[in-house]
Short mmCIF file of C-alpha atoms and ligand atoms in Angstrom, two decimals:
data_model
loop_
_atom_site.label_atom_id
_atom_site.label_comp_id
_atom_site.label_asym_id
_atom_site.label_seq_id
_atom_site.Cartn_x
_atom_site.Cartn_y
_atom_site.Cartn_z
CA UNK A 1 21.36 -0.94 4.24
CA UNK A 2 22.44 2.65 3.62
CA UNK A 3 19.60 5.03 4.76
CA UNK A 4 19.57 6.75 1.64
CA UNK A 5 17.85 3.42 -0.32
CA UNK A 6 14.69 4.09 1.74
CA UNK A 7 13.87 8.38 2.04
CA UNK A 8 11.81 9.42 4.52
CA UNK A 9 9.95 12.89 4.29
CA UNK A 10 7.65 14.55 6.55
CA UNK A 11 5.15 17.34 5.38
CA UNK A 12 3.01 18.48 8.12
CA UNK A 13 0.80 15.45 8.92
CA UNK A 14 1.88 13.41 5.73
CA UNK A 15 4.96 11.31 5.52
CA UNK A 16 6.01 10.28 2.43
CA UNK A 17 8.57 7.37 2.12
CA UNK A 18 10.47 7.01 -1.57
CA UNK A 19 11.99 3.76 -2.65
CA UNK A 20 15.44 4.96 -4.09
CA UNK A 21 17.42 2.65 -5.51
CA UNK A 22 16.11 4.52 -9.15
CA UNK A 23 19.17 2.54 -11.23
CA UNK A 24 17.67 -1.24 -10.01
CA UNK A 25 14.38 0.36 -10.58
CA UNK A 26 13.92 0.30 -7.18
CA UNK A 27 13.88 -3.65 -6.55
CA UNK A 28 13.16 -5.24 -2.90
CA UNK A 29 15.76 -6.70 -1.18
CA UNK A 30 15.67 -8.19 2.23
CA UNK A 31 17.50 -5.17 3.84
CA UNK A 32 14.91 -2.68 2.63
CA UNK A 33 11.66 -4.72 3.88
CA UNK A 34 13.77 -4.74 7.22
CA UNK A 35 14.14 -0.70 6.86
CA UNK A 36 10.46 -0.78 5.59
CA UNK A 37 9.48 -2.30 9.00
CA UNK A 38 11.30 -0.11 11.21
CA UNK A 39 9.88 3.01 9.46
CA UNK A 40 6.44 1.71 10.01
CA UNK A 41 6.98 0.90 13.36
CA UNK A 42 8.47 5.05 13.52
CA UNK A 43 5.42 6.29 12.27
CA UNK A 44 2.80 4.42 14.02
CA UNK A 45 3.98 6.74 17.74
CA UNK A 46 4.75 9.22 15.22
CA UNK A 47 1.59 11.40 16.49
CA UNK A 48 2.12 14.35 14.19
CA UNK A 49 2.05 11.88 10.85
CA UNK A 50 -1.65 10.92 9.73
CA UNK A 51 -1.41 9.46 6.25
CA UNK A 52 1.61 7.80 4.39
CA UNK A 53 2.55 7.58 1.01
CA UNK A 54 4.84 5.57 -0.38
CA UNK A 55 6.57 5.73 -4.20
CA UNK A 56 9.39 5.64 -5.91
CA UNK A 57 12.78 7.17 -7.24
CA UNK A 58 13.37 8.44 -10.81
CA UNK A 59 10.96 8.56 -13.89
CA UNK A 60 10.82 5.01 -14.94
CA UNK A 61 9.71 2.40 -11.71
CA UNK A 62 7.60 2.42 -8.46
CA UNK A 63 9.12 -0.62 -7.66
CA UNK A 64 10.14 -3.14 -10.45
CA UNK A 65 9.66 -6.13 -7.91
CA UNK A 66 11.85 -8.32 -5.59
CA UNK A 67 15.48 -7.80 -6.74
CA UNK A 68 16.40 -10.76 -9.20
CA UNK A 69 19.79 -10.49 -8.62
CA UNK A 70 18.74 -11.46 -4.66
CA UNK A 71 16.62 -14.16 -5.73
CA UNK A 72 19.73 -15.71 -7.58
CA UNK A 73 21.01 -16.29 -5.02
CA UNK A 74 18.53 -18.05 -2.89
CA UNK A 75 17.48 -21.84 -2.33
CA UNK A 76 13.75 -22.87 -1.62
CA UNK A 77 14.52 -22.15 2.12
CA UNK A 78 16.01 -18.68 1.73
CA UNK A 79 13.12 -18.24 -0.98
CA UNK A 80 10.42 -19.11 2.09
CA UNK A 81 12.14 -16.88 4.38
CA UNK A 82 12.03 -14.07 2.06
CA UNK A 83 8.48 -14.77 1.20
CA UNK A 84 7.76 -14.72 5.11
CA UNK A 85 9.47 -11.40 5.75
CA UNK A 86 7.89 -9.42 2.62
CA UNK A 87 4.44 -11.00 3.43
CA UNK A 88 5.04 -9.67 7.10
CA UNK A 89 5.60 -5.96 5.96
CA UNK A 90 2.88 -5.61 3.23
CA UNK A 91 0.54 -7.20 5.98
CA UNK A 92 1.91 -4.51 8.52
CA UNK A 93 1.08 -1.62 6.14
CA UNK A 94 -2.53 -3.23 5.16
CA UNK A 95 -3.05 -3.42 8.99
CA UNK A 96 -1.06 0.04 10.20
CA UNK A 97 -3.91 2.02 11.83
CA UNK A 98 -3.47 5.06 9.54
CA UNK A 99 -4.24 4.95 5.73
CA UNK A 100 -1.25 3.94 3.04
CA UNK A 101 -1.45 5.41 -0.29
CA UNK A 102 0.53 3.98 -3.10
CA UNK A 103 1.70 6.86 -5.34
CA UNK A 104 2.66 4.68 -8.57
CA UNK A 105 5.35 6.51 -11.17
CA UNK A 106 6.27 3.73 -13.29
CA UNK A 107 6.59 0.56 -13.72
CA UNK A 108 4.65 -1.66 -10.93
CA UNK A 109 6.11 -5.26 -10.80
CA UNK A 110 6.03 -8.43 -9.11
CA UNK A 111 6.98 -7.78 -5.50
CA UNK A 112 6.19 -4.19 -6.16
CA UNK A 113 2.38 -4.60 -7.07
CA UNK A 114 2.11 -7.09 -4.13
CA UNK A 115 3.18 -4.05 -1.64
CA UNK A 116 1.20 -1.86 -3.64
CA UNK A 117 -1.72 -4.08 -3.27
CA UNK A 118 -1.05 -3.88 0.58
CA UNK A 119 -1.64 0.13 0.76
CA UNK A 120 -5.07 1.17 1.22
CA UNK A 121 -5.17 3.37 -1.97
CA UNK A 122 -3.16 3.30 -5.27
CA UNK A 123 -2.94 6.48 -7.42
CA UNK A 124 -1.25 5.61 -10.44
CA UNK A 125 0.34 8.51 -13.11
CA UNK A 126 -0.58 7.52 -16.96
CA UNK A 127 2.26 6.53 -17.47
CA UNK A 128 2.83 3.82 -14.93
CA UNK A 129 2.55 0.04 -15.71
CA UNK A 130 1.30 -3.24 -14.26
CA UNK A 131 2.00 -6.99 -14.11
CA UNK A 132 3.13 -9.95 -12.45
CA UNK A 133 6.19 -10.97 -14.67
CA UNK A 134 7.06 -14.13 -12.13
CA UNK A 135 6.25 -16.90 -14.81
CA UNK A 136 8.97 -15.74 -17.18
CA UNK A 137 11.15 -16.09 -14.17
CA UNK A 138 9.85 -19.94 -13.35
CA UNK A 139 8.52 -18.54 -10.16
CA UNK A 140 5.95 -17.56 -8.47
CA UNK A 141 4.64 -14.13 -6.88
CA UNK A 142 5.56 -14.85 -2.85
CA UNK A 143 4.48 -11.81 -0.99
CA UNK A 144 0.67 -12.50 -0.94
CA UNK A 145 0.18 -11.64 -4.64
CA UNK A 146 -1.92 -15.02 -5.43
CA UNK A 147 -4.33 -13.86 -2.92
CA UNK A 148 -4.68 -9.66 -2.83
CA UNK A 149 -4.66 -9.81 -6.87
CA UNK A 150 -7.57 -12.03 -6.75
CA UNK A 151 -9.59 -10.30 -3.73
CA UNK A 152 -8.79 -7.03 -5.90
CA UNK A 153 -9.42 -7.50 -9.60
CA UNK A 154 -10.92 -11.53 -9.23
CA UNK A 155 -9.78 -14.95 -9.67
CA UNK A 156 -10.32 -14.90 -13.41
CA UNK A 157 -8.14 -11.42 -14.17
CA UNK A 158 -5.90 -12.16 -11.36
CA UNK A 159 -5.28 -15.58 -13.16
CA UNK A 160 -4.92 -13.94 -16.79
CA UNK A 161 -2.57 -11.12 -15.29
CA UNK A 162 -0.71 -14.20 -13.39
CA UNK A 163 -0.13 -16.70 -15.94
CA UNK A 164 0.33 -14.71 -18.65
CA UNK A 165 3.27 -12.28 -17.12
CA UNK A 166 1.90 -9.64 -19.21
CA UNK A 167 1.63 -5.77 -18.40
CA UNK A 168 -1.25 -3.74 -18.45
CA UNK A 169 -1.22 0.07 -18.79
CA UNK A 170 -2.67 2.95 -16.01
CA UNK A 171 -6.29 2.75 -17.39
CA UNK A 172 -7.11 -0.68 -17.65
CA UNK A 173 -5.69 -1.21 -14.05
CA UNK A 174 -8.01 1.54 -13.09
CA UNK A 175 -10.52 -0.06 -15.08
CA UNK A 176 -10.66 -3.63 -13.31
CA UNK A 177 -10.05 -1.66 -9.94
CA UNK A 178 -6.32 -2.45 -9.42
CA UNK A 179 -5.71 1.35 -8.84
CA UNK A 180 -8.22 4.37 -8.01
CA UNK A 181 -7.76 6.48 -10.14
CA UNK A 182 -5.04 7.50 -12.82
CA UNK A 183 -3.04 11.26 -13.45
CA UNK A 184 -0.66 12.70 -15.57
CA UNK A 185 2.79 12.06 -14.27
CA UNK A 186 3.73 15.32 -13.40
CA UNK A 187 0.68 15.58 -11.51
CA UNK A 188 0.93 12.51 -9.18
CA UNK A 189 2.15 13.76 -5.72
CA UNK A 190 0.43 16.43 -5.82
CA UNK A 191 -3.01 14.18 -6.60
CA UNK A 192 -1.50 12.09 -3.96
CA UNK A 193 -1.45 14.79 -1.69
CA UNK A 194 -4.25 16.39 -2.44
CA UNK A 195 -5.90 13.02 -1.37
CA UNK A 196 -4.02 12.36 1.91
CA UNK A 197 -5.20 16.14 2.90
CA UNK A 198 -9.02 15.08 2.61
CA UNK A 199 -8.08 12.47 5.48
CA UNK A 200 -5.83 14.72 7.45
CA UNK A 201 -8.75 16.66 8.77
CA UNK A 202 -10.86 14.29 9.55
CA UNK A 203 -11.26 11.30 12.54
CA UNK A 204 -8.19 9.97 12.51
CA UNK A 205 -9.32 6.97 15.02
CA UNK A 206 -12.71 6.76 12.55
CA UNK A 207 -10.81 6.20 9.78
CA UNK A 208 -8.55 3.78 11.54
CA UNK A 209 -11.61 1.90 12.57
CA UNK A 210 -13.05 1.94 9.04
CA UNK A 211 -9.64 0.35 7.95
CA UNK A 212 -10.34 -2.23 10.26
CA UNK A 213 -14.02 -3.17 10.07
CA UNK A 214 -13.55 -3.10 5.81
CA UNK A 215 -10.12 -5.33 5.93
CA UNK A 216 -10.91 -7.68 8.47
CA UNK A 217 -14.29 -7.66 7.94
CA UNK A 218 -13.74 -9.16 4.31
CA UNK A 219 -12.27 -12.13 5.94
CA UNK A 220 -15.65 -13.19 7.59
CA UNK A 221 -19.12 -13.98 6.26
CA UNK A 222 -21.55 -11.20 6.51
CA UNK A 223 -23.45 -11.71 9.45
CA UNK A 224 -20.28 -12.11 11.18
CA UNK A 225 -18.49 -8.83 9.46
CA UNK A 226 -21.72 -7.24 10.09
CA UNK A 227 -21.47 -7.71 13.90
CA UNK A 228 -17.84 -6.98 13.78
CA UNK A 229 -18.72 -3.60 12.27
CA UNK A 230 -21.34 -2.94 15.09
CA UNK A 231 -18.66 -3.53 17.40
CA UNK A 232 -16.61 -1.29 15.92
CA UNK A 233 -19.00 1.08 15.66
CA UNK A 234 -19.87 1.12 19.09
CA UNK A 235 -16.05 1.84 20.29
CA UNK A 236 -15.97 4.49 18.10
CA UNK A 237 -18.48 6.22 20.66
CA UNK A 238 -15.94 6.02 23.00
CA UNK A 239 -13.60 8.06 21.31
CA UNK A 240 -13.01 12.05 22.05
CA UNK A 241 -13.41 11.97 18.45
CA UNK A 242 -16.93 10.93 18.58
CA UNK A 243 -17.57 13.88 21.01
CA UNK A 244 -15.98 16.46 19.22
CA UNK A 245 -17.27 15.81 15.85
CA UNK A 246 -21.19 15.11 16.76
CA UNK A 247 -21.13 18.15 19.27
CA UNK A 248 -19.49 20.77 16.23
CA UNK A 249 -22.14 19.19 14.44
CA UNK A 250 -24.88 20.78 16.30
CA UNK A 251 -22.80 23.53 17.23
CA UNK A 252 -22.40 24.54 13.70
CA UNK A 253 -18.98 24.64 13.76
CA UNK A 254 -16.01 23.03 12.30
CA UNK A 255 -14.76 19.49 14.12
CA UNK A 256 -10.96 19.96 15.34
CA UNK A 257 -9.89 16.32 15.63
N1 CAA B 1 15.62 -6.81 -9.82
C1 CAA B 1 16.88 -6.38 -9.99
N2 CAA B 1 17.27 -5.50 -10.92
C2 CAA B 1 16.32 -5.04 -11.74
C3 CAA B 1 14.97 -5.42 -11.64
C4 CAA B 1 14.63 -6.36 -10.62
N3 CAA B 1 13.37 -6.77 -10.41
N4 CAA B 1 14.26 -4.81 -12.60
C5 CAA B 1 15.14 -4.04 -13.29
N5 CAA B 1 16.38 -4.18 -12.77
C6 CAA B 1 17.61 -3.52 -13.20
C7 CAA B 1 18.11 -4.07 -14.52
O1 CAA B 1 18.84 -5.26 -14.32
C8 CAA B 1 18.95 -2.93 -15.02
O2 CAA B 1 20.18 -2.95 -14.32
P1 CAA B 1 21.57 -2.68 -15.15
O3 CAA B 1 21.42 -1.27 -15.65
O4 CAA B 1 22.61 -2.83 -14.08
O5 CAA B 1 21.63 -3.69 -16.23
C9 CAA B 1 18.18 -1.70 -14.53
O6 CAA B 1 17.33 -2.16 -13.48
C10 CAA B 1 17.31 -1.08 -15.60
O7 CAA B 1 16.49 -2.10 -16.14
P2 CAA B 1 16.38 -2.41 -17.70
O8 CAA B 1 17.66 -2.04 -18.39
O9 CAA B 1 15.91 -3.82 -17.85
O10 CAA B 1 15.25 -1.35 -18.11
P3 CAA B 1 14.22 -1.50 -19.30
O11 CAA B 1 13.55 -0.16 -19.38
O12 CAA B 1 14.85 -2.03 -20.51
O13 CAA B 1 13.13 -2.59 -18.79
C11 CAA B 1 11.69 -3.64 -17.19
C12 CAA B 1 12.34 -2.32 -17.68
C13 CAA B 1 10.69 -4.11 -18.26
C14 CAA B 1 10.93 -3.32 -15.91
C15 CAA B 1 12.76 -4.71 -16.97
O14 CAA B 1 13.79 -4.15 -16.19
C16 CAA B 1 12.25 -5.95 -16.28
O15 CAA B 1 11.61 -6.76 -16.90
N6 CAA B 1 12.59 -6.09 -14.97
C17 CAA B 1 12.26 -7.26 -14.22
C18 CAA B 1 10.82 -7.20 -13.74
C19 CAA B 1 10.47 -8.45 -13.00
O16 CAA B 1 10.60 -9.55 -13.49
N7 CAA B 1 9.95 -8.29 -11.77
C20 CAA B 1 9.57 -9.38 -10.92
C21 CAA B 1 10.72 -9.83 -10.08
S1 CAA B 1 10.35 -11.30 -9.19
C22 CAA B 1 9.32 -10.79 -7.97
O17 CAA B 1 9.05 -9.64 -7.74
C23 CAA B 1 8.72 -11.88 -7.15
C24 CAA B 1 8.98 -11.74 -5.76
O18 CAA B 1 9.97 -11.26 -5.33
C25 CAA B 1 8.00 -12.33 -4.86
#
């Protein structure tokens, strides 16, 4: 894969990675999940780098889904392998222990709202747009879309949004909690930013905890996600965090994490 499909930029503590294939609208192939995973993996020992953001090339797409002109080509094996290896990168960046922010430009497809769905956060701009167009394709989503679309919005939107193909604009995603919160366009990485900054300064191993206790916790029933937190909860006593930010506390000074 030429580097240049997958750009990699590093602002003080926030990295921000842009799909940029802008004239495919920024479709997923095979090659840039694999480029996808090797970034991630850069990051994580990447000690400078706090928050990442991900978005995408050009004025019209995030990312308009899995590259059709891929899928052509593929039989129901190659279809499961694909499947396997997307699933395995959107679960790597829902589990990385820093926060994710989707910064969505445009059009959010297919493939490209199940890696959305993946991040922690999704800022969309107004002008950006929503679906799962897989029907109209005789398919189905494949990268964990069945599932994350109906833990996020619920079975019976999830369903509608699924069956149907149809888009939705910026502020009815907002509004049934697919995305955060919704800018102007030529606002968005700045918003995006803006919001990676608020974590920047803080616990970086608290929020990476909190990641963890809220994700995996959402798997279990509550008394068990309840005890998971406690456990979680306790280790972050452990942490030099814990020290530094309890003892500026009562110091009345700033924490320096
Ligand atoms: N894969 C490959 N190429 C794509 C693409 C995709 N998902 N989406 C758009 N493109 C290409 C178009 O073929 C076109 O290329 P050419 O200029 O070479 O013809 C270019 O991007 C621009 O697209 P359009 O001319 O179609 O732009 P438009 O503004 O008229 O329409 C659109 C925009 C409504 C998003 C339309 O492109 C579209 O419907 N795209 C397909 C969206 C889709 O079905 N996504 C789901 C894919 S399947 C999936 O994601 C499942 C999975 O893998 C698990």
């Amino acid at each position: 894969m030429p580097d240049s499909i997958l750009l990699l930029e590093k602002d003080a503590a926030i990295a921000t990675i842009t799909f940029n294939n802008p004239k495919a609208l920024n479709a997923l192939t095979l090659e840039i999940f694999e480029g996808l995973e090797t970034l991630f993996d850069d990051l994580e020992s990447d000690t400078e780098v706090r928050v990442i953001i991900l978005t995408g090339a050009g004025d019209k797409a995030f990312v308009a889904g899995g590259d059709i002109s891929h899928l052509a080509s593929l039989d129901a094996d190659g279809a499961r392998q694909f499947a396997l290896l997307a699933q395995r990168v959107i679960d790597r960046i829902e589990t990385f222990p820093k926060p994710v922010i989707a910064a969505i430009n445009g059009y959010c497809l297919g493939g490209g709202n199940e890696l959305a769905m993946g991040c922690d956060l999704r800022i969309a701009a107004d002008s950006a747009k929503f679906g799962q167009p897989e029907v109209k394709l005789g398919i189905i989503p494949g990268f964990s879309g069945t599932q994350r679309l109906s833990r996020l919005i619920g079975k019976g939107r999830a369903k509608e949004m699924i069956f149907t193909g149809e888009m939705i604009d910026a502020d009815q995603a907002c509004r049934i909690g697919l995305v955060n919160r919704v800018v102007a366009k030529d606002c968005l990485m700045e918003e995006a930013k803006s919001l990676a900054m608020k974590m920047c300064d803080k616990s970086a191993s608290a929020i990476s905890l909190s990641k963890d206790a809220i994700d995996n916790g959402l798997e279990m029933d509550f008394a068990r996600a309840a005890r998971y937190e406690a456990d979680l909860f306790a280790l972050s006593f452990t942490t030099a965090d814990c020290k530094e930010g309890i003892s500026a506390f009562l110091e009345k000074r700033p924490a320096k994490f």
